[in-house]
PDB file of C-alpha atoms and ligand atoms in Angstrom:
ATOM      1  CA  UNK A   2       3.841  -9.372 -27.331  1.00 92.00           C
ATOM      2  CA  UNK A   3       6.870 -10.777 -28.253  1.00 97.00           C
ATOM      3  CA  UNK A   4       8.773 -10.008 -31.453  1.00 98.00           C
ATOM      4  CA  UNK A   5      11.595 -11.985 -33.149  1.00 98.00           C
ATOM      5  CA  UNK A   6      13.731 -10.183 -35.608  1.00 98.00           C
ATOM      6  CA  UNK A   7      15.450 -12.777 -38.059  1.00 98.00           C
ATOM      7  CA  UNK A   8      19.132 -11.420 -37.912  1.00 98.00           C
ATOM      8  CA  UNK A   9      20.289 -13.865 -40.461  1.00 98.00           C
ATOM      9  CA  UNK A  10      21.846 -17.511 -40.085  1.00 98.00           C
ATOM     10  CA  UNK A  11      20.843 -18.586 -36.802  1.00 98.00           C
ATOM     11  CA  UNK A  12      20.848 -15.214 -35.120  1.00 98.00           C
ATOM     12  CA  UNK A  13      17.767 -14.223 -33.451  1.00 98.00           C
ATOM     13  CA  UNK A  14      16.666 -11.184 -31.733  1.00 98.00           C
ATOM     14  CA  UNK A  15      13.874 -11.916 -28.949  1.00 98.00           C
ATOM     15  CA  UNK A  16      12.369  -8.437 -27.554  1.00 98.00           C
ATOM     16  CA  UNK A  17       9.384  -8.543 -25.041  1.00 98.00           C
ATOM     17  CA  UNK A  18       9.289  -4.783 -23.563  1.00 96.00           C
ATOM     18  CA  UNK A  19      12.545  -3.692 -22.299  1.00 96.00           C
ATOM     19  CA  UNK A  20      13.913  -6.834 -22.601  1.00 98.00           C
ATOM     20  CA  UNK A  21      16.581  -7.900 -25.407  1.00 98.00           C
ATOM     21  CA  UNK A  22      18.127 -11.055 -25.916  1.00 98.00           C
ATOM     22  CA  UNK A  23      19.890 -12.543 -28.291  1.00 98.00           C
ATOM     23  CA  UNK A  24      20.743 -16.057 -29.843  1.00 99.00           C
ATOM     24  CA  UNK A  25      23.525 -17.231 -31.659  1.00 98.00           C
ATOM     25  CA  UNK A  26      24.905 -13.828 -32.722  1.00 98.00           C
ATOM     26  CA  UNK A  27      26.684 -14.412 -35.872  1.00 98.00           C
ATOM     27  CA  UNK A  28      27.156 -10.757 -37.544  1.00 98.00           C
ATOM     28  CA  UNK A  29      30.551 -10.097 -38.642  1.00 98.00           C
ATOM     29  CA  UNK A  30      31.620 -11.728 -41.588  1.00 98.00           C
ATOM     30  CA  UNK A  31      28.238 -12.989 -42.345  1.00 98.00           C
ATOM     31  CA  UNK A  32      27.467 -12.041 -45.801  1.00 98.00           C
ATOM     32  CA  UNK A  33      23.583 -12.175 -45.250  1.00 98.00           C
ATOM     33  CA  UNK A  34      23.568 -10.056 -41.853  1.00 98.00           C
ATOM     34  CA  UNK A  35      21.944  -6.600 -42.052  1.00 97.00           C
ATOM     35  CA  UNK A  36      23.055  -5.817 -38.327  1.00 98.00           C
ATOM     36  CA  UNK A  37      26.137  -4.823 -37.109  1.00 98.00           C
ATOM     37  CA  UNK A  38      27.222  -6.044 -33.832  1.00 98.00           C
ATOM     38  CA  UNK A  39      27.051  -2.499 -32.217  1.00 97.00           C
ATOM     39  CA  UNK A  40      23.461  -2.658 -33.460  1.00 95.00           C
ATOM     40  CA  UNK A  41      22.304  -4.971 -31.001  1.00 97.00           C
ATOM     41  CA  UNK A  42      21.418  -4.602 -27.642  1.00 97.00           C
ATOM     42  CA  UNK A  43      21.285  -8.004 -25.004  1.00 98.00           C
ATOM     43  CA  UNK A  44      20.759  -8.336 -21.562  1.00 98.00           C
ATOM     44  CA  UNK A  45      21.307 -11.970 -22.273  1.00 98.00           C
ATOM     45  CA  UNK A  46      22.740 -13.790 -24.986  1.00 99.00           C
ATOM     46  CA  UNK A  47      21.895 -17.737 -25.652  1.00 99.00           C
ATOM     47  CA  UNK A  48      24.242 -19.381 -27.366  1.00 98.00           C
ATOM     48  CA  UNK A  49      23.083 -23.480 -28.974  1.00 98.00           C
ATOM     49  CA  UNK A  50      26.788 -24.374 -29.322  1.00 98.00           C
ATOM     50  CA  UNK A  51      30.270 -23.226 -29.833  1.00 98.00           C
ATOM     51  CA  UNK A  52      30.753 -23.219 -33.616  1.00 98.00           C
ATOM     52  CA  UNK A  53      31.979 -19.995 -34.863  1.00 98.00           C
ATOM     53  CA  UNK A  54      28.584 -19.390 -36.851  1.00 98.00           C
ATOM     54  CA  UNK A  55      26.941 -19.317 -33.559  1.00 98.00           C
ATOM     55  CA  UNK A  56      29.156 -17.555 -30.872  1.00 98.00           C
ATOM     56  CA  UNK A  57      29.849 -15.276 -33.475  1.00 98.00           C
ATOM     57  CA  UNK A  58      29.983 -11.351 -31.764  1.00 98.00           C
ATOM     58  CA  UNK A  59      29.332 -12.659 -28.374  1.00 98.00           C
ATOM     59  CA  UNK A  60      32.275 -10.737 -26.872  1.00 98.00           C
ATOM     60  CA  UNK A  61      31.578  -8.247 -28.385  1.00 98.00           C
ATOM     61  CA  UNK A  62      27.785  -7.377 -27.566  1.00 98.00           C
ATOM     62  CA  UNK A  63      28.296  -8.900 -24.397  1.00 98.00           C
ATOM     63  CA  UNK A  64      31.944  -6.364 -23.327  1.00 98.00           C
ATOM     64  CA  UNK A  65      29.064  -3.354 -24.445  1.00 98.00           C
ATOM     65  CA  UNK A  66      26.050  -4.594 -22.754  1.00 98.00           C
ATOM     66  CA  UNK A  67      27.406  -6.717 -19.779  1.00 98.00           C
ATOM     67  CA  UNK A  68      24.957  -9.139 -20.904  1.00 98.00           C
ATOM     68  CA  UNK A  69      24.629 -12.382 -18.996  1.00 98.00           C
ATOM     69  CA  UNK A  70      25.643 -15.478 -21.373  1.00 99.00           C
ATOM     70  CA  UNK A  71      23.402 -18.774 -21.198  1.00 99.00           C
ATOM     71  CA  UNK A  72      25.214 -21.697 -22.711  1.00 98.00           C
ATOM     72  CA  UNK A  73      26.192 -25.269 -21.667  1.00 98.00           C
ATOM     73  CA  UNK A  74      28.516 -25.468 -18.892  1.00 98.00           C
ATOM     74  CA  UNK A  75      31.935 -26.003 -21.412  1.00 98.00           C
ATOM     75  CA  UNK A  76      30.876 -22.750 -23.305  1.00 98.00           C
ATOM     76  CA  UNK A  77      29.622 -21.089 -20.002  1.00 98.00           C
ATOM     77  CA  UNK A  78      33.387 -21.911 -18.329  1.00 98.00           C
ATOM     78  CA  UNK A  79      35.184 -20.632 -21.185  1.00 98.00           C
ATOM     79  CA  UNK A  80      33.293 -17.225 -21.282  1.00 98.00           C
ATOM     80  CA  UNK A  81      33.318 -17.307 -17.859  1.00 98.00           C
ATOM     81  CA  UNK A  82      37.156 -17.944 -17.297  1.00 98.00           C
ATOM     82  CA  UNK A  83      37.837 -14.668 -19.508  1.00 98.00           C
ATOM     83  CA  UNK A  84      35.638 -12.643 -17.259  1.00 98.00           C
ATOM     84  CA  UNK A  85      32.135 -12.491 -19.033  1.00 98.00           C
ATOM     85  CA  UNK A  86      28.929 -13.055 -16.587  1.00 98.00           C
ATOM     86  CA  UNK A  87      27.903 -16.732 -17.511  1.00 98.00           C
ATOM     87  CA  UNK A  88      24.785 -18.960 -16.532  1.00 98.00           C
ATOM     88  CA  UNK A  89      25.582 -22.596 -17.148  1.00 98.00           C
ATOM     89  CA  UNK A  90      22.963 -25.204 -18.016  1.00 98.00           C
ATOM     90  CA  UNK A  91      23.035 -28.468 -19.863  1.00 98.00           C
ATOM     91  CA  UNK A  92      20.807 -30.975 -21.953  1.00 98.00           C
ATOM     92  CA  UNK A  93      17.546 -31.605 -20.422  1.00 98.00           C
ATOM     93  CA  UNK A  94      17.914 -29.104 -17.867  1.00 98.00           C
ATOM     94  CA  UNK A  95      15.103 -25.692 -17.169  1.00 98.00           C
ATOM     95  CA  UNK A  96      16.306 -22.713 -15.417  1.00 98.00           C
ATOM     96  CA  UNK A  97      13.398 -19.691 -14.507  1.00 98.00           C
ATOM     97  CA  UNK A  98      15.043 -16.353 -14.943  1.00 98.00           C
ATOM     98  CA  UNK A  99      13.803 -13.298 -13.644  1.00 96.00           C
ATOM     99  CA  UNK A 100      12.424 -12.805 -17.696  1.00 97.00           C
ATOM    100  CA  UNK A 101      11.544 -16.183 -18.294  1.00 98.00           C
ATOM    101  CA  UNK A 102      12.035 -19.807 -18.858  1.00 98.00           C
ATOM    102  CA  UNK A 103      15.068 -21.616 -20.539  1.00 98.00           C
ATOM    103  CA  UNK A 104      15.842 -25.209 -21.254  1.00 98.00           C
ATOM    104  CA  UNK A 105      18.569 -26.599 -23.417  1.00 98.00           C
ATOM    105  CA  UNK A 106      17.472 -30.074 -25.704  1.00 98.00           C
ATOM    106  CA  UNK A 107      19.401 -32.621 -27.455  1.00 98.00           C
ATOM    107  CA  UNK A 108      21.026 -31.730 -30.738  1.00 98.00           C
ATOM    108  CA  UNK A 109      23.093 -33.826 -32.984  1.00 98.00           C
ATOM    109  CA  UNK A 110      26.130 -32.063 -33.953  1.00 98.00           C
ATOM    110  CA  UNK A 111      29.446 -30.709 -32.913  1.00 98.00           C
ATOM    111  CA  UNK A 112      30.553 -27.720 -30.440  1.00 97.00           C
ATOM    112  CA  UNK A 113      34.246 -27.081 -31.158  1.00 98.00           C
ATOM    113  CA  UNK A 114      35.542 -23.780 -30.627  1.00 98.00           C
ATOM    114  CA  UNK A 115      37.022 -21.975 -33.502  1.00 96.00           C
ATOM    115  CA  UNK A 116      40.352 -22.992 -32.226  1.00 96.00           C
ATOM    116  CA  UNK A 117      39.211 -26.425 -31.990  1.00 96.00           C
ATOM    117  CA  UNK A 118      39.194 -26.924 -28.237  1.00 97.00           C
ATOM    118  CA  UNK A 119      35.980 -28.679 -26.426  1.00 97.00           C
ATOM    119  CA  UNK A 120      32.644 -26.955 -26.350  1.00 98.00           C
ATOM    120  CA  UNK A 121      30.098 -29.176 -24.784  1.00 98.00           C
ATOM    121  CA  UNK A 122      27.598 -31.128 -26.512  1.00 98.00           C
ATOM    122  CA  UNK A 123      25.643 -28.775 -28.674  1.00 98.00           C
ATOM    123  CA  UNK A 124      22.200 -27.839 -27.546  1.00 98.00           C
ATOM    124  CA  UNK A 125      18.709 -26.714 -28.870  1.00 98.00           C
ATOM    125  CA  UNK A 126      17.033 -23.770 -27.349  1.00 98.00           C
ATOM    126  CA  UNK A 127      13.090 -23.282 -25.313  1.00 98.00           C
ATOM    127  CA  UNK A 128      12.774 -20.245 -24.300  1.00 98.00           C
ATOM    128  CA  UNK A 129       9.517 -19.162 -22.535  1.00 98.00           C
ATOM    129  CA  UNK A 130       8.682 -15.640 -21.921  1.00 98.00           C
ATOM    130  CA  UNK A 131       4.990 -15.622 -20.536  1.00 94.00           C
ATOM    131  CA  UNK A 132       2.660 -17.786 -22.625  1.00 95.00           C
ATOM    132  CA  UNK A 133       5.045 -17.267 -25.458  1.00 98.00           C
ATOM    133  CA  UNK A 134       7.241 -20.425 -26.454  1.00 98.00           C
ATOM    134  CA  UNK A 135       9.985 -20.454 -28.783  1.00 98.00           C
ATOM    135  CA  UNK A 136      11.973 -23.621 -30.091  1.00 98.00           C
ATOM    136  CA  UNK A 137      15.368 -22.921 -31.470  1.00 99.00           C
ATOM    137  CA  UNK A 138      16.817 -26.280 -33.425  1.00 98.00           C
ATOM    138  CA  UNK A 139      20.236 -25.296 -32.843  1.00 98.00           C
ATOM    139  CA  UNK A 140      22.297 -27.014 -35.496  1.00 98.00           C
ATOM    140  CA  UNK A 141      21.051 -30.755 -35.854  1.00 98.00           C
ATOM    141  CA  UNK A 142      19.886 -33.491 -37.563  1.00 98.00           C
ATOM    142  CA  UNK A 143      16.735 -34.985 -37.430  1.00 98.00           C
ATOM    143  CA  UNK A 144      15.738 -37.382 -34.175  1.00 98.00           C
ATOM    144  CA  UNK A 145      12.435 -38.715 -33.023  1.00 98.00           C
ATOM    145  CA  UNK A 146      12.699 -37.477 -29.842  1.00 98.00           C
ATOM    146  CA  UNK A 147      11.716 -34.220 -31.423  1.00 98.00           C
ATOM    147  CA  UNK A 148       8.209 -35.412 -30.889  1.00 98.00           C
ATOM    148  CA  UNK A 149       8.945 -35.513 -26.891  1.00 98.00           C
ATOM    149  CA  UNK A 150       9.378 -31.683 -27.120  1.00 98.00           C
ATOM    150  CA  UNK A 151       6.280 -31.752 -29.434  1.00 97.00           C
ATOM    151  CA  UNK A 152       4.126 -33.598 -26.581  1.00 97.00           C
ATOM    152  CA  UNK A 153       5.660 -31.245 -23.120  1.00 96.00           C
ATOM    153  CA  UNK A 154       5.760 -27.743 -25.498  1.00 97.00           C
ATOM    154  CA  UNK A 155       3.533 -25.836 -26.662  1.00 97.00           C
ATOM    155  CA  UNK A 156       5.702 -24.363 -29.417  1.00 98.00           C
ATOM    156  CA  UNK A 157       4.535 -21.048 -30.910  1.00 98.00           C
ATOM    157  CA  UNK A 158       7.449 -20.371 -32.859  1.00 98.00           C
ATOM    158  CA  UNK A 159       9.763 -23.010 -34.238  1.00 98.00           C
ATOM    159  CA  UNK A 160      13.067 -21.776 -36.080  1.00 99.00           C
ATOM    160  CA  UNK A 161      13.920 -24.648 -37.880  1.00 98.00           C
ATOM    161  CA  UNK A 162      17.248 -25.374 -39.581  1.00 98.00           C
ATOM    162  CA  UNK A 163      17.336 -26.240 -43.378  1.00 98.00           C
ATOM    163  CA  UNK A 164      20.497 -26.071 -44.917  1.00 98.00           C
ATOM    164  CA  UNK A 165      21.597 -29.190 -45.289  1.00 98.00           C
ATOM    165  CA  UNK A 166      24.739 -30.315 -45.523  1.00 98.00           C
ATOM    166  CA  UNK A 167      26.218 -29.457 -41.632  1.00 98.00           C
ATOM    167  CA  UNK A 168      22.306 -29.707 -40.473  1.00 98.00           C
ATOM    168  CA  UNK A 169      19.188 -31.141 -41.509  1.00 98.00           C
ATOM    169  CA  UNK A 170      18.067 -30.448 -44.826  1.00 98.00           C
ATOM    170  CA  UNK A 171      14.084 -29.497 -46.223  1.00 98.00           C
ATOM    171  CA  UNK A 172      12.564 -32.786 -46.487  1.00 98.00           C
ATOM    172  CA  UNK A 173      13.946 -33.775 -42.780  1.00 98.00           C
ATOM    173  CA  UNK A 174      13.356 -30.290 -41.124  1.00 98.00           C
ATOM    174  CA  UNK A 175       9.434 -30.860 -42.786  1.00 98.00           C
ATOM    175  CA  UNK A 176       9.851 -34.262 -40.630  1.00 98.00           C
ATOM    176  CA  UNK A 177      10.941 -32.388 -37.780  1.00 98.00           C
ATOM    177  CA  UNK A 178       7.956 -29.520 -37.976  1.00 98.00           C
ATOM    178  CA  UNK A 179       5.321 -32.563 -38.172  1.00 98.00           C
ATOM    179  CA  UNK A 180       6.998 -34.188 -35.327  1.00 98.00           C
ATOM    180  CA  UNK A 181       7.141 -31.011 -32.753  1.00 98.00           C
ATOM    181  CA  UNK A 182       3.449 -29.166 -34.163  1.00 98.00           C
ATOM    182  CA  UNK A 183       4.881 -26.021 -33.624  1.00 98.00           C
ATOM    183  CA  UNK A 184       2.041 -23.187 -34.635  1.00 98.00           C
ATOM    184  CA  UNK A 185       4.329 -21.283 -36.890  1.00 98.00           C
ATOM    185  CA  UNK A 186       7.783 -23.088 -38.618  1.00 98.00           C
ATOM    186  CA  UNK A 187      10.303 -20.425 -39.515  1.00 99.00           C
ATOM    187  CA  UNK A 188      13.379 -21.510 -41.436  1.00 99.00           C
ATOM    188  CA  UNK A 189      17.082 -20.512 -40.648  1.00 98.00           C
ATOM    189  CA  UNK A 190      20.363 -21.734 -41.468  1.00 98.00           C
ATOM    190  CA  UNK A 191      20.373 -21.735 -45.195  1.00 98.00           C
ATOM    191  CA  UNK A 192      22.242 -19.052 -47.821  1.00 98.00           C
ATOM    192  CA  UNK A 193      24.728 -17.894 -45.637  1.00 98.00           C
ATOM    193  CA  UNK A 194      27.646 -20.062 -47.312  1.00 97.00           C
ATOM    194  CA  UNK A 195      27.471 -22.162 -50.761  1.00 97.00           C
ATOM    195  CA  UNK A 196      26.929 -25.117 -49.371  1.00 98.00           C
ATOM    196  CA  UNK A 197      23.456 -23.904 -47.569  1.00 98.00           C
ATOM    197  CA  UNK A 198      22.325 -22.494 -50.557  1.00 98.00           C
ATOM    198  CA  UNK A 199      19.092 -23.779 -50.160  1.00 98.00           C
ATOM    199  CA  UNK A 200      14.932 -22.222 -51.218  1.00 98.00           C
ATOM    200  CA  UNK A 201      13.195 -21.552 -47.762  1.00 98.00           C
ATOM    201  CA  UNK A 202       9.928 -21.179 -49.917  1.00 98.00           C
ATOM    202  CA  UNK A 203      10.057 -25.091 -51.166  1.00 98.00           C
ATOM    203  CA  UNK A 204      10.445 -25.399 -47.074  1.00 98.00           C
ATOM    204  CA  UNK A 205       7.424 -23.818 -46.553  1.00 98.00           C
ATOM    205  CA  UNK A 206       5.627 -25.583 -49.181  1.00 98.00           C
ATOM    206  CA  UNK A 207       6.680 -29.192 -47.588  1.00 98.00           C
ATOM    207  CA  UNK A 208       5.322 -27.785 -44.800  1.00 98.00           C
ATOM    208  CA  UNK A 209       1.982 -26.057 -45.637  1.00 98.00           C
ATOM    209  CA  UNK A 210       1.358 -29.808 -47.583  1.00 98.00           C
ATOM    210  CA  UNK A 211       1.145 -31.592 -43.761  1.00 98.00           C
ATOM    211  CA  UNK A 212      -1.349 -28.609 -43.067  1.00 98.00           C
ATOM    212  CA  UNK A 213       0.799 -26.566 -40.967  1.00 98.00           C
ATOM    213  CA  UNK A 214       1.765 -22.805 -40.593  1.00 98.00           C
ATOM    214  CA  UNK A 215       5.203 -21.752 -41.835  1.00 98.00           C
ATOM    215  CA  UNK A 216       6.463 -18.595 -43.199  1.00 98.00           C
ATOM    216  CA  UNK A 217      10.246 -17.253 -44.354  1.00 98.00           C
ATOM    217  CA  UNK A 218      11.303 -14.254 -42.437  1.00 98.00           C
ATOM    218  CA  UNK A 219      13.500 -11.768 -44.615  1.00 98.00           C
ATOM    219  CA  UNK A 220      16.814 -11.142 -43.132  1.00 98.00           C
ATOM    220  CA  UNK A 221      16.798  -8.154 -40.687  1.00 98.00           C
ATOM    221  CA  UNK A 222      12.994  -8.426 -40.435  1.00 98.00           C
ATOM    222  CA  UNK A 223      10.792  -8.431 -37.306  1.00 98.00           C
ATOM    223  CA  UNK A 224       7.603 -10.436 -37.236  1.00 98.00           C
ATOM    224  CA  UNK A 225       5.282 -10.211 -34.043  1.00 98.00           C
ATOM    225  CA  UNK A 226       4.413 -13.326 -32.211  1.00 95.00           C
TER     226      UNK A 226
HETATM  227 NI1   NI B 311      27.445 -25.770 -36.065  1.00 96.05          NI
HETATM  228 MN1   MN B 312      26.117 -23.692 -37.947  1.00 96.05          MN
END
């Protein structure tokens, strides 16, 4: 069983057994974030791009847990470079880990670092652990090569950005859920700044019209998948 704890923005905590890893940890100075960044625990951290909303406490957690950081190769360098253990991947590529299955898709967006230097293209997230799929949108507009991931994936879990604004917004993250047929659309990305302040329940609704499964997790809450 795997369970996914909704740590706010696009933070996610995956746990399967012993094993703890984390995605786009953004914790301090998040307004919405219930964690601290000594709360969590990662033997790997997965990071979809380099924004600051995403790398977030990624030093951090990783300096206390000596986690391993999976990110494109420009993110993976830079972490790398300052001493942090690092597993580079890019777009369209699949790596098997000793705790599952990771491949990095398309996203339309930008991957500056806080300080404005080059991140890589920014990514979207499959992660695989057993029979257990998840599909992490990253930051990203809508494309209609969504429907590729739909066709190769058997999504169980799709956290699905809805903010608008920097990412898509409801009506095209609906599009996005009816193009992938994930069996469960989660929403993230939204109510974190002003200018997300969007109503994950009129999400769910847009969803749930196409006859499809979607549900809002609270922040700091753990569903089961
Ligand atoms: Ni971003
Ligand atoms: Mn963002």
């Amino acid at each position: 069983m795997v369970k996914l704890t909704y740590l706010s923005h696009s933070a996610w905590l995956v746990e399967k057994d012993s094993l703890s890893i984390v995605i786009d940890p953004f914790l301090s100075g998040n307004p919405l974030a219930k964690h601290k960044p000594e709360d969590i625990r990662a033997d790997y951290i997965i990071l979809s791009h380099a924004h600051g909303d995403h790398i977030g406490d990624t030093e951090t957690i990783a300096k206390a847990h000596n986690s391993v950081i999976i990110a494109n190769f420009e993110i993976a360098t830079h972490f790398g470079n300052k001493g942090f253990h690092v597993h580079p991947m890019h777009i369209g590529g699949a790596h098997t880990f000793d705790f599952g299955r990771v491949k990095l898709t398309q996203a339309f967006h930008g991957s500056s670092f806080p300080d404005g230097s080059y991140g890589g293209m920014p990514a979207g997230i499959l992660l695989t652990l057993d029979d257990t799929t998840i599909y992490h949108t990253g930051d990203t507009g809508l494309f209609s090569d969504m429907q590729l991931i739909g066709k190769h994936e058997k999504v169980d879990a799709m956290l699905v950005c809805i903010g608008d604004n920097f990412t898509m917004g409801i009506d095209d993250a609906a599009e996005a859920v009816a193009l992938v047929k994930p069996k469960l659309a989660i929403p993230m990305h939204y109510k974190t700044f002003d200018m997300i302040d969007v109503d994950p329940n009129e999400f769910v609704s847009k969803v749930e019209l196409m006859d499809m499964k979607a549900q809002v997790v609270d922040f700091g809450a753990t569903i089961a998948l």
